[in-house]
């Protein structure tokens, strides 16, 4: 009886093993993501930016399937770092896009490579520094069952340290490469004051440096060689954000502009000295203001 029992046990075990082998499908390889996973975003350029990536898949015997890409752990569609986050959209070359849930890309052959991108729309403010998001890509068969594990990867956006300035109350526009504005006093009167504003927007704190070509004096444009003589120049005081200077040397201020696309406006006051005894003519000085990101 023991011998018969042993003989019967072997074929039963083999049948069970064969059934298990038939029931388990071949596992697909996890998706492989390649590409430069970082791009640079400039909030003030008015341009969108994208991190372009390629994902390669191998369905291992499945004819077709679906690739799903989404933020890891069902996280938000946001690149996060220090300060405000940046919203993004997942886009594929197949025309699909997602700002929530998953980006769904059809896989029409067992082995395929597909392009997609982490797209950051323009018009968003962010402070200087890295923003990152963890994403995951996973393969599913045509019926929606997973056939691979999720592959995780990091996409990053680098927000550079940038500063722009503009003189309001004079001619001029936003600029980071330098701009020219004019403040016209008209007919000079003693102790006359002109007002303007320095508008600054930046992705970080800034250093504001102001200096005068003629050390705080407007000189007669037809007699510049006589500027040191009485009657051919007029001194003035320059005030920026409540700090006053005769501009006999550079004036340096450290400021933290409002973290927004609009920035902040710092008041400017320019007050003339005594205008009595000046010769007729036009008087001019160039006041330089440099705003640099720290």
C-alpha atoms as one frame of an Amber mdcrd trajectory, in Angstrom:
protein
   0.000   0.000   0.000   2.817   2.382   0.690   4.279   1.743  -2.782   0.949
   2.452  -4.505   0.524   5.640  -2.508   3.937   6.872  -3.601   3.241   6.139
  -7.262  -0.079   7.974  -7.185   1.381  11.033  -5.504   3.907  11.802  -8.242
   1.546  12.307 -11.226  -0.843  14.413  -9.152   2.010  16.725  -8.215   3.165
  17.030 -11.843  -0.331  17.857 -13.081  -0.659  20.619 -10.510   2.714  22.051
 -11.487   1.791  22.023 -15.164  -1.428  23.879 -14.436   0.440  26.581 -12.529
   2.901  27.108 -15.378   0.101  27.592 -17.876  -1.731  30.107 -15.665   1.209
  32.527 -15.135   1.817  34.860 -18.131   5.294  36.015 -19.107   6.176  39.244
 -17.311   6.995  42.278 -19.421  10.190  44.210 -18.804   9.832  47.393 -16.787
   9.748  50.565 -18.930  13.128  52.219 -19.488  13.218  56.034 -19.528  16.021
  58.000 -21.192  16.702  61.653 -21.943  17.870  64.856 -20.285  15.714  64.965
 -17.165  16.298  68.674 -16.464  15.399  71.936 -18.195  15.701  75.631 -17.268
  12.654  77.845 -16.762  12.679  81.650 -16.839   9.487  83.098 -15.294  10.028
  86.453 -17.022  10.634  85.218 -20.575   6.979  84.488 -21.327   8.017  81.110
 -22.749   7.013  77.608 -21.716   9.642  74.909 -21.191   9.602  71.117 -21.426
  11.671  68.182 -20.208  11.712  65.788 -23.200  12.035  62.070 -22.439  11.866
  58.743 -24.288  10.411  55.571 -22.793  11.225  52.131 -24.221   8.902  49.186
 -23.546   8.990  45.423 -24.150   5.667  43.618 -23.773   7.314  40.159 -23.792
   4.759  38.373 -25.949   1.812  40.734 -25.607   0.789  42.158 -28.980  -0.474
  45.501 -27.709  -0.802  47.297 -24.428  -1.030  50.601 -22.611   1.644  52.714
 -20.966   0.537  54.878 -18.060   2.690  57.706 -16.689   1.748  59.725 -13.628
   3.238  61.408 -10.556   4.479  58.763  -8.135   2.118  57.765  -5.320  -0.712
  59.680  -7.026   1.003  62.946  -6.142   0.047  66.365  -7.546   1.028  67.639
 -10.975   3.518  70.049  -9.411   7.285  70.467  -9.526   8.149  71.274  -5.944
  11.078  72.903  -4.195  11.704  75.923  -2.005   8.959  78.494  -2.510   6.013
  78.287  -4.932   5.669  75.093  -6.982   5.348  74.934 -10.773   2.334  73.227
 -12.326   3.054  70.953 -15.283   1.299  68.851 -17.914   2.346  65.447 -19.221
   2.227  65.347 -23.024   2.945  62.576 -25.515   3.818  62.647 -29.205   0.671
  60.592 -29.730  -1.345  63.683 -28.857  -2.517  62.697 -25.389  -2.046  64.991
 -22.402  -2.850  64.944 -18.713  -2.876  67.464 -15.878  -4.391  64.953 -13.454
  -4.683  61.182 -13.260  -2.396  59.386 -15.737  -0.990  60.089 -19.170  -2.146
  57.134 -21.291  -0.061  56.136 -24.321  -1.193  53.222 -26.542   1.509  50.623
 -27.249   0.887  49.139 -30.698   3.801  46.697 -30.922   5.609  44.371 -28.498
   8.726  46.554 -28.561   8.384  50.301 -28.916   9.935  53.647 -28.000   7.721
  56.659 -27.367   8.438  60.277 -26.595   6.716  62.306 -23.919   7.454  65.502
 -22.044   6.969  67.247 -18.745   5.559  70.545 -20.030   5.668  73.679 -17.838
   3.319  76.426 -19.126   4.470  80.053 -19.188   3.107  82.691 -16.829   4.110
  81.011 -13.562   6.381  82.586 -10.969   8.978  80.593  -9.064  11.969  81.581
  -6.984  15.464  80.549  -8.040  16.386  76.923  -7.405  15.481  73.389  -8.416
  11.917  72.090  -8.677  11.432  68.331  -9.008   8.742  65.700  -9.361   8.931
  61.914  -9.051   7.088  60.148 -11.874   6.297  56.503 -12.509   5.677  54.609
 -15.751   3.940  51.213 -15.869   2.823  48.816 -18.617  -0.642  47.264 -18.805
  -2.058  44.715 -21.224  -4.984  45.478 -23.514  -7.410  44.396 -20.786  -5.903
  46.830 -18.284  -3.997  44.322 -16.139  -0.463  45.352 -15.097   2.285  43.406
 -16.877   5.288  45.257 -15.427   6.300  46.931 -12.245   6.338  50.741 -12.114
   9.580  52.441 -13.166  10.279  55.623 -11.220  12.330  58.591 -12.373  12.859
  62.240 -11.455  12.182  65.244 -13.705  13.668  68.595 -12.677  13.217  72.240
 -13.605  15.978  74.709 -12.751  14.801  78.276 -12.128  17.801  80.544 -12.641
  18.600  83.607 -10.536  17.180  86.469 -12.627  16.441  90.151 -12.099  14.741
  92.756 -14.274  14.215  96.469 -13.725  12.266  99.341 -15.220  11.971 103.046
 -14.423   8.299 103.975 -14.052   7.421 107.634 -14.438   9.964 107.912 -17.262
  10.390 106.373 -20.682  11.563 102.766 -20.441  10.501  99.113 -20.371  11.337
  95.947 -18.433  14.831  94.779 -19.217  17.624  92.570 -17.952  20.236  93.654
 -20.500  19.952  97.362 -19.703  17.521 100.069 -20.746  17.511 103.855 -21.023
  15.011 106.197 -19.399  14.782 110.006 -19.323  13.671 112.292 -16.502  13.085
 115.810 -17.818  12.946 118.712 -15.335  11.903 121.172 -18.013  12.886 124.721
 -17.021  15.127 124.490 -13.962  13.986 125.877 -10.620  15.918 125.788  -7.385
  15.176 122.756  -5.201  12.791 121.290  -7.759  11.974 117.612  -7.209  11.221
 114.951  -9.808   9.667 111.626  -8.879   9.831 108.224 -10.505   9.937 104.604
  -9.384  12.306 101.725  -9.875  10.265  98.619 -10.600  12.118  95.414  -9.819
  11.140  91.791 -10.242  13.469  88.916  -9.521  13.653  85.249  -8.661  15.938
  85.978  -5.700  17.175  88.859  -3.540  18.901  91.666  -5.430  21.686  94.213
  -5.113  20.825  97.687  -6.436  23.779  99.896  -7.334  23.310 103.530  -8.396
  26.025 105.878  -9.610  26.336 109.109 -11.569  28.591 109.800 -14.543  29.257
 113.301 -13.173  29.248 112.430  -9.454  25.828 113.846  -8.675  25.887 116.938
 -10.890  24.133 117.862 -14.135  26.535 119.734 -16.404  26.048 122.197 -19.266
  25.973 120.069 -22.433  27.679 122.761 -24.548  30.464 123.437 -22.043  31.332
 120.119 -20.383  34.942 121.219 -19.983  33.736 124.058 -17.726  31.733 121.827
 -15.376  34.004 122.639 -12.429  33.433 126.383 -12.861  30.504 128.209 -11.198
  27.358 128.429 -13.339  28.067 125.402 -15.536  26.689 122.616 -13.342  24.038
 121.978 -10.718  24.168 119.388  -7.950  21.255 117.173  -6.958  20.386 114.542
  -4.353  19.142 111.117  -5.275  16.828 109.108  -3.026  15.842 105.482  -3.623
  13.423 103.651  -1.336  13.979 106.268   1.367  17.795 106.184   1.231  19.356
 109.490   0.119  22.754 110.112  -1.481  24.663 112.945  -3.161  26.086 110.272
  -5.516  29.670 111.403  -5.061  30.275 107.648  -5.040  28.230 104.518  -5.733
  25.092 103.910  -3.681  24.457 100.222  -2.877  21.223  98.748  -1.510  20.250
  95.140  -0.750  16.589  94.382  -1.322  14.175  91.420  -1.439  11.569  92.107
  -4.155   8.084  90.678  -3.788   8.051  87.066  -5.081   5.748  87.594  -8.055
   5.722  88.391 -11.757   4.785  91.993 -10.881   7.644  92.520  -8.440   7.836
  95.699  -6.385   8.143  99.447  -6.966  10.819 101.450  -5.095  10.196 105.242
  -5.025  12.791 107.586  -6.536  13.195 111.275  -5.622  15.661 113.595  -7.379
  15.986 117.035  -5.779  17.944 119.862  -7.421  20.267 122.180  -5.543  20.243
 125.982  -5.963  19.689 126.839  -9.646  20.547 130.545  -9.322  23.478 131.802
 -11.360  23.343 129.091 -14.010  24.129 129.937 -17.607  21.344 129.395 -20.123
  21.337 126.004 -21.800  20.637 122.337 -21.233  22.104 120.448 -18.291  22.526
 116.698 -18.295  23.798 113.815 -16.212  23.530 110.062 -16.670  22.274 108.232
 -13.610  23.099 104.530 -13.785  21.074 101.950 -11.855  22.158  98.324 -11.930
  20.033  95.547 -10.455  21.704  92.160 -10.064  20.403  88.910  -8.632  22.202
  87.631  -5.544
